[in-house]
Amino acid sequence: MSDVVEKTLTALPGLLLSLDSQPGAAKLCATSRLGSLVRSITELTSKNVGEEMAEPPAGPRSPKQMKEIMVRAIYCEMLGYEASFSYIHAIKLAQQGSVLEKRVGYLAVSLFLHESHDLLLLLVNTVLKDLQSTNLIEVCMALTVVSQIFPKDMIPAVLPLVEDKLTHSKEIIRRKAVLALYKFYLIAPNQVQHIHDKFRKALCDKDPGVMTASLHIYLKLIKVCLASNYKDLTDSFVTILKQVVGGKLPVDFNYHSVPAPWLQMQLLRILALLGKEDQRTSEMMYEVLDESLRRAEINHNITYAILYECLKTIYTIHPKSELLEKAAKCIGKFVLSPKINLKYLGLKALTYVVQQDPNLALQHQMTIIECLDHSDPIIKRETLELLYRITNGQNVSVIVEKMLDFLRLSKDEYTTIDLVGKVAELAEKYPFPCSVWFIQTMNAIFSIGGDVMQPDIPNNFLRLLAEGFDSDEEDRQLRLLAVDSYLSLLECDTSGLPQRFLQVISWVLGEFSFLKEGLEPADVVERLGKLLDDDAITTETRCWVLAAMSKLCGSSDALCKAEKVAHKYTSCLDTALRQQAVELELLGRDVDLRTRVLPQHGARNQLEVDSSLSFLDGFVSDALARGAAPYKPPHQRQEELSQEKILNFEPYGLSLPVSLSACSLTDRQSPTALSLSSSLSGNSADPPLKAGSNLLKLEGVKRVWGKQGYLPEKQATEEALAQEPSSIFAPSHQQACSESQQTTFSTIVEQDQEKRQLASSLFVGLGSQNAPCLVRTVAQNLSDSTSEAVPAVGNTEVVEASEVSSLSGGSGPLAQPSSQVERGLESDLPSRLPATLVGLLRSDVEELCSGESLSLSACKVFDADALVLAIFLSNISDSSIQEVSCLISSEQLKVPEMCSTFSVLSFYLNEFVLFSLFVCFSLCLNHLYSEGVAQCQGWEEHLNLGEASLYHSVSPPASCSCRPLPLTTEEYGKMWLSFSHDVKQNLMLLKHEEEDQLEAALTALKEKLCLHIVDVIGAEGIMACQLVSGRPCLLHCHTHGGMLAIWLRSPIADLPDCLLYHCQKAIQER
Amino acid sequence: MQFMLLFSRQGKLRLQKWYVPLSDKEKKKITRELVQTVLARKPKMCSFLEWRDLKIVYKRYASLYFCCAIEDQDNELITLEIIHRYVELLDKYFGSVCELDIIFNFEKAYFILDEFLLGGEAQETSKKNVLKAIEQADLLQEVRLGGGLFFLGFNSFH
């Protein structure tokens, strides 16, 4: 070290001298000085040296010297040495320097600082000045830096200037301005909301560069907002793409003789978003997509890039069989390409489409098998992803084995977490071959996934074991297998096993080892005890082990051993562990208590948890009487904090008793604080519950191993077992087993014959399902034909085809048609709602209009995620109507995700068939205000309903788009804190005479606005709702002196305001 | 695009551009990890890598590795071509570019990059336009160095 310092000291004066000796000398250009710095740094390796050399010597410096020093500082920073002292100088340079120094100053700023750096505020003025400069280069530089980093809060200051630049005469300025706005949109979307029409202007700019830049904004807008707002632009995008593909752009934009590939790519992406699940929009782009596919013929990376994007678009939008065929061929080109990059993308494309069309995977099965053994792990990984998508009950064991093989070799933590999750999912979804396979796969998952995997994997597994399936015998066997395999594991060296796995092992042994006959509990206790000897074991795992022991100490022998172990921990510093140990001792002494608390079949019986913790009421009131502070839920605490800042006008004397009575209620409802101390009485049959973060979650865990999924699979199991020698497992120790599998696999792949076998085992079950290759196309074809009733238009409409056909079978009039309608509107029509809509909240069926033979009625059904408009078209004449065409148009009803297309439907309307159409759409935020009108025209040769206004308004709009959001108080508390937008207002409660004002107000809100009352605590009530689009809003109401204080919070900016308005209305109307 | 790194075969960083805000520590960690992973790969291997939740696209030109991080839904091939276009630009600007050009004129390399990619998106895809913009700015520099007369009429590109 000392010689390095010495070197530094000698080197430093020289280095600095070279700078100082010729101040301002033009001869020595920047590069040579940087050059000498670079050379010196290469010679000296100490970190300090680098820092000191970049340090500007004291005293004033000219901007020119500063510029050179700045370049060196950037260089040092790149080498990893901290040069934060120069940040302020970079800003100064950008501010004071002449143009060329400014350029370096801005560059340094954009490299050094990040968006929320404090120093950035100092730059704002400089940027403002430069934006107004007459020198184009200064303007360019300012715009460049703005589009890279700019403090979010200062956007309003520069926004008008940047907007101005959109009309600048130079295209480079316009382009940069557009990109600056794009950046603003990314960091603060609200700020640029008002200039959307300026974006449109940029889109129509005559310069292709500006237009390309504006596409970035549109792509983002369409992705983030709702595609439906931009559907009208589809035509423009298609036209642009057509022109680009047709080579109408200047040759400057060609790249390897492909016209503007970046532009094409952006457009294709936008089209994919627009055409998704929208037949009409998709139809507009079929032609140009076909053209793009056709044009992309040159064998160059760039054409493949476009092809790939094209494929993605074709498979995303509403399908068209011709295009799909061509696209499938293209995928073949990728997959079969000798170039590894293209092969990778081919696999990726296959993964993308294989769920729609499993045939494709079949076509390329040999290539896939080859890729599975590719030397590049990335290719392997992508192949596994593909296999994961085509897994079914018959090939699951082969695929899972392949995944585990990969996992054993992979070292990347991220891949491990992801893949382990997938294997676990597959194993639980298809517990196919036998229980042995399942247990062994799970063991492999635990030992490979170790402690990095998602915690819900072991939780789900234990849950599966504990809850069991239909047949008791099978449950018993599964558990016994688990016990067996873990006992044998414990005999070997356990030091390498991950903590999570040890926890699972100890839980299973504690819970189920009694199933094994001839196994002494004392043995198990001893083996578990050995685990504790290992120093590497964590306290959490120790808790699990002790918990298992306390379940096992039925016999005196076992008890004796367990107590010996536990005694060590009774004075342990870790409270959880200590508690566990003390409990064990206590339970050992009191046999009655033990059998009550830890019954042998405990895990199987659902625990009744008193979530209100009412048994603690006495404790709480005692504590309160002794003067303890009452518990307050977090949201209340926060509110009080914010209230403390304002003056309190209520007399203290009054508020005291109220708050006391409120708090006893409060405590009852909030199980968080005291649940730990109550574990003995509440849930002690389940000791893992106490183990901190690794709770065995009993709520909200998806149960994948369904009752139906398991048993029918058994037949297939035996068949598949017969055909696949590779998937038969020796039911012995799992390590031996997995090793033997590994060797089997490696031999398999060497020979082509065996490859085929592997292929057949991998792709088994795919061929049978692919008859309806594309369901959506079939539906589309049908809708074109007029001979049948129409099954569907778009994806969201449901038409009851079956009903139509069954009724049309009858001959002659069945009843008096007119009376049927009169009698039946309310009673009969709703019964024709499809089963999915029955039982949902709906409005009354209203007759909208009727003609001689047709009558039109409608009702609104409030589905959980959509507002469904059910339209009933009924025949009220006594003769049959041959043909009815129905046109539904909905230009005014601008609702997102609306059942995509309303094309002309033609169908027979026989007898008095009631024909129902269901139009389904979800409302978004904006449409809390909006009212929509859709028009329905029904016409037929001898009937003219004319234009009937069908759907006047969505009223009250709010209640149409609000849905109750069921939350617990605790969830509410968490959400409340995380939401950023809030609104508060006091509303007058008119009816003072009411006993319980709060109650009444809440009920009114609940009824009018479909809110969910989460909890009522004293004079406060909390409610929650969500929009159909799933966006939540939380309300907090508080009554005092005839006023209702409403406080709304939501992650969406305008939602609280809007909802407040409706609350106000609801309260007033009450 | 999330970030772009240029490093030599010896693992020395030559250029770094971050389009997402990250702390210095994070940046250093990412750089170290990526340089290691990319250098360990064999020449015949795929140019794409999965790394955390990102895709890494890299390509080697002579002794320099160009390495970009993109998101999963981005197109890998076009990113390769972005790298290629950048190399073309450097090549045109420096006249058959080599690693030393980038070491000793790295600020120029940054200027070109900023003119080509802005905020992680391709700003100008026409090679001619990018070079024109750079030349204009450079011209200014030389005029200044020569006679200091630049402010007389430089408010236009032409």
Tab-separated table of N, CA, C and O in Angstrom, chain A residues 630-673:
chain	number	residue	atom	x	y	z
A	630	PRO	N	-56.531	2.450	24.883
A	630	PRO	CA	-57.340	1.590	24.013
A	630	PRO	C	-56.652	1.361	22.666
A	630	PRO	O	-55.905	2.221	22.195
A	631	TYR	N	-56.912	0.204	22.094
A	631	TYR	CA	-56.304	-0.103	20.805
A	631	TYR	C	-57.013	0.669	19.697
A	631	TYR	O	-58.231	0.792	19.694
A	632	LYS	N	-56.220	1.174	18.786
A	632	LYS	CA	-56.820	1.840	17.629
A	632	LYS	C	-56.276	1.207	16.366
A	632	LYS	O	-55.071	0.970	16.277
A	633	PRO	N	-57.126	0.952	15.418
A	633	PRO	CA	-56.627	0.424	14.151
A	633	PRO	C	-55.773	1.482	13.446
A	633	PRO	O	-55.954	2.683	13.670
A	634	PRO	N	-54.851	1.033	12.612
A	634	PRO	CA	-53.883	1.954	12.001
A	634	PRO	C	-54.519	3.150	11.299
A	634	PRO	O	-54.039	4.281	11.436
A	635	HIS	N	-55.609	2.904	10.570
A	635	HIS	CA	-56.176	4.020	9.804
A	635	HIS	C	-56.722	5.093	10.725
A	635	HIS	O	-56.617	6.288	10.469
A	636	GLN	N	-57.264	4.621	11.856
A	636	GLN	CA	-57.801	5.588	12.804
A	636	GLN	C	-56.687	6.416	13.434
A	636	GLN	O	-56.786	7.623	13.585
A	637	ARG	N	-55.588	5.692	13.717
A	637	ARG	CA	-54.456	6.382	14.294
A	637	ARG	C	-53.959	7.454	13.342
A	637	ARG	O	-53.648	8.559	13.722
A	638	GLN	N	-53.931	7.085	12.076
A	638	GLN	CA	-53.409	8.041	11.104
A	638	GLN	C	-54.307	9.261	10.990
A	638	GLN	O	-53.847	10.385	10.904
A	639	GLU	N	-55.589	8.952	11.027
A	639	GLU	CA	-56.538	10.060	10.910
A	639	GLU	C	-56.362	11.011	12.088
A	639	GLU	O	-56.349	12.217	11.933
A	640	GLU	N	-56.192	10.409	13.265
A	640	GLU	CA	-56.065	11.255	14.443
A	640	GLU	C	-54.803	12.092	14.387
A	640	GLU	O	-54.769	13.235	14.817
A	641	LEU	N	-53.767	11.461	13.807
A	641	LEU	CA	-52.527	12.200	13.654
A	641	LEU	C	-52.742	13.444	12.809
A	641	LEU	O	-52.274	14.530	13.129
A	642	SER	N	-53.492	13.228	11.738
A	642	SER	CA	-53.699	14.371	10.850
A	642	SER	C	-54.660	15.372	11.476
A	642	SER	O	-54.623	16.557	11.176
A	643	GLN	N	-55.520	14.871	12.357
A	643	GLN	CA	-56.456	15.788	13.012
A	643	GLN	C	-55.779	16.631	14.078
A	643	GLN	O	-56.199	17.734	14.374
A	644	GLU	N	-54.706	16.070	14.606
A	644	GLU	CA	-54.026	16.792	15.672
A	644	GLU	C	-53.518	18.138	15.209
A	644	GLU	O	-53.298	19.039	15.991
A	645	LYS	N	-53.299	18.209	13.905
A	645	LYS	CA	-52.724	19.450	13.399
A	645	LYS	C	-53.740	20.586	13.365
A	645	LYS	O	-53.376	21.746	13.333
A	646	ILE	N	-55.014	20.246	13.331
A	646	ILE	CA	-55.995	21.321	13.326
A	646	ILE	C	-56.565	21.499	14.726
A	646	ILE	O	-56.418	20.622	15.579
A	647	LEU	N	-57.202	22.602	14.933
A	647	LEU	CA	-57.747	22.879	16.256
A	647	LEU	C	-58.963	22.010	16.532
A	647	LEU	O	-59.778	21.751	15.644
A	648	ASN	N	-59.063	21.590	17.743
A	648	ASN	CA	-60.191	20.772	18.117
A	648	ASN	C	-61.261	21.657	18.757
A	648	ASN	O	-61.030	22.297	19.781
A	649	PHE	N	-62.417	21.701	18.170
A	649	PHE	CA	-63.463	22.579	18.690
A	649	PHE	C	-64.429	21.872	19.612
A	649	PHE	O	-65.300	22.461	20.211
A	650	GLU	N	-64.287	20.559	19.672
A	650	GLU	CA	-65.206	19.851	20.547
A	650	GLU	C	-64.692	19.907	21.971
A	650	GLU	O	-63.489	19.782	22.207
A	651	PRO	N	-65.611	20.070	22.912
A	651	PRO	CA	-65.164	20.106	24.305
A	651	PRO	C	-64.613	18.752	24.721
A	651	PRO	O	-65.129	17.720	24.333
A	652	TYR	N	-63.528	18.765	25.470
A	652	TYR	CA	-62.885	17.509	25.836
A	652	TYR	C	-63.778	16.633	26.688
A	652	TYR	O	-63.792	15.421	26.580
A	653	GLY	N	-64.505	17.263	27.568
A	653	GLY	CA	-65.335	16.500	28.498
A	653	GLY	C	-66.300	15.584	27.791
A	653	GLY	O	-66.547	14.467	28.215
A	654	LEU	N	-66.796	16.066	26.671
A	654	LEU	CA	-67.785	15.278	25.956
A	654	LEU	C	-67.173	14.077	25.261
A	654	LEU	O	-67.728	13.005	25.241
A	655	SER	N	-66.014	14.292	24.695
A	655	SER	CA	-65.476	13.249	23.829
A	655	SER	C	-64.930	12.062	24.604
A	655	SER	O	-64.788	10.989	24.060
A	656	LEU	N	-64.622	12.262	25.886
A	656	LEU	CA	-63.935	11.192	26.600
A	656	LEU	C	-64.752	9.907	26.738
A	656	LEU	O	-64.292	8.844	26.336
A	657	PRO	N	-65.972	9.981	27.293
A	657	PRO	CA	-66.712	8.737	27.465
A	657	PRO	C	-67.008	8.055	26.133
A	657	PRO	O	-66.995	6.837	26.047
A	658	VAL	N	-67.228	8.855	25.130
A	658	VAL	CA	-67.533	8.276	23.831
A	658	VAL	C	-66.382	7.412	23.354
A	658	VAL	O	-66.547	6.281	22.957
A	659	SER	N	-65.180	7.970	23.490
A	659	SER	CA	-64.037	7.228	22.966
A	659	SER	C	-63.800	5.966	23.784
A	659	SER	O	-63.353	4.964	23.270
A	660	LEU	N	-64.149	6.023	25.099
A	660	LEU	CA	-63.953	4.829	25.910
A	660	LEU	C	-64.864	3.708	25.465
A	660	LEU	O	-64.443	2.567	25.295
A	661	SER	N	-66.085	4.050	25.242
A	661	SER	CA	-67.007	2.994	24.834
A	661	SER	C	-66.663	2.498	23.441
A	661	SER	O	-66.828	1.339	23.125
A	662	ALA	N	-66.152	3.410	22.654
A	662	ALA	CA	-65.809	2.996	21.300
A	662	ALA	C	-64.662	2.012	21.292
A	662	ALA	O	-64.630	1.087	20.512
A	663	CYS	N	-63.739	2.244	22.240
A	663	CYS	CA	-62.533	1.442	22.137
A	663	CYS	C	-62.760	0.004	22.547
A	663	CYS	O	-62.108	-0.892	22.036
A	664	SER	N	-63.692	-0.239	23.437
A	664	SER	CA	-63.907	-1.635	23.797
A	664	SER	C	-64.444	-2.399	22.586
A	664	SER	O	-64.078	-3.534	22.343
A	665	LEU	N	-65.262	-1.714	21.832
A	665	LEU	CA	-65.741	-2.304	20.585
A	665	LEU	C	-64.581	-2.544	19.637
A	665	LEU	O	-64.446	-3.585	19.032
A	666	THR	N	-63.746	-1.520	19.565
A	666	THR	CA	-62.611	-1.570	18.655
A	666	THR	C	-61.770	-2.804	18.892
A	666	THR	O	-61.386	-3.505	17.978
A	667	ASP	N	-61.502	-3.038	20.137
A	667	ASP	CA	-60.638	-4.158	20.454
A	667	ASP	C	-61.216	-5.483	20.021
A	667	ASP	O	-60.511	-6.371	19.597
A	668	ARG	N	-62.469	-5.569	20.145
A	668	ARG	CA	-63.110	-6.812	19.734
A	668	ARG	C	-62.871	-7.118	18.273
A	668	ARG	O	-62.762	-8.259	17.874
A	669	GLN	N	-62.871	-6.057	17.494
A	669	GLN	CA	-62.868	-6.263	16.056
A	669	GLN	C	-61.476	-6.369	15.453
A	669	GLN	O	-61.344	-6.641	14.294
A	670	SER	N	-60.484	-6.104	16.228
A	670	SER	CA	-59.172	-6.076	15.592
A	670	SER	C	-58.253	-7.127	16.189
A	670	SER	O	-57.708	-6.942	17.252
A	671	PRO	N	-58.133	-8.218	15.517
A	671	PRO	CA	-57.440	-9.345	16.098
A	671	PRO	C	-55.924	-9.243	16.021
A	671	PRO	O	-55.246	-10.165	16.411
A	672	THR	N	-55.388	-8.172	15.514
A	672	THR	CA	-53.946	-8.182	15.259
A	672	THR	C	-53.109	-8.183	16.519
A	672	THR	O	-52.223	-9.011	16.679
A	673	ALA	N	-53.400	-7.254	17.391
A	673	ALA	CA	-52.434	-6.985	18.444
A	673	ALA	C	-52.278	-8.130	19.426
A	673	ALA	O	-51.195	-8.439	19.876
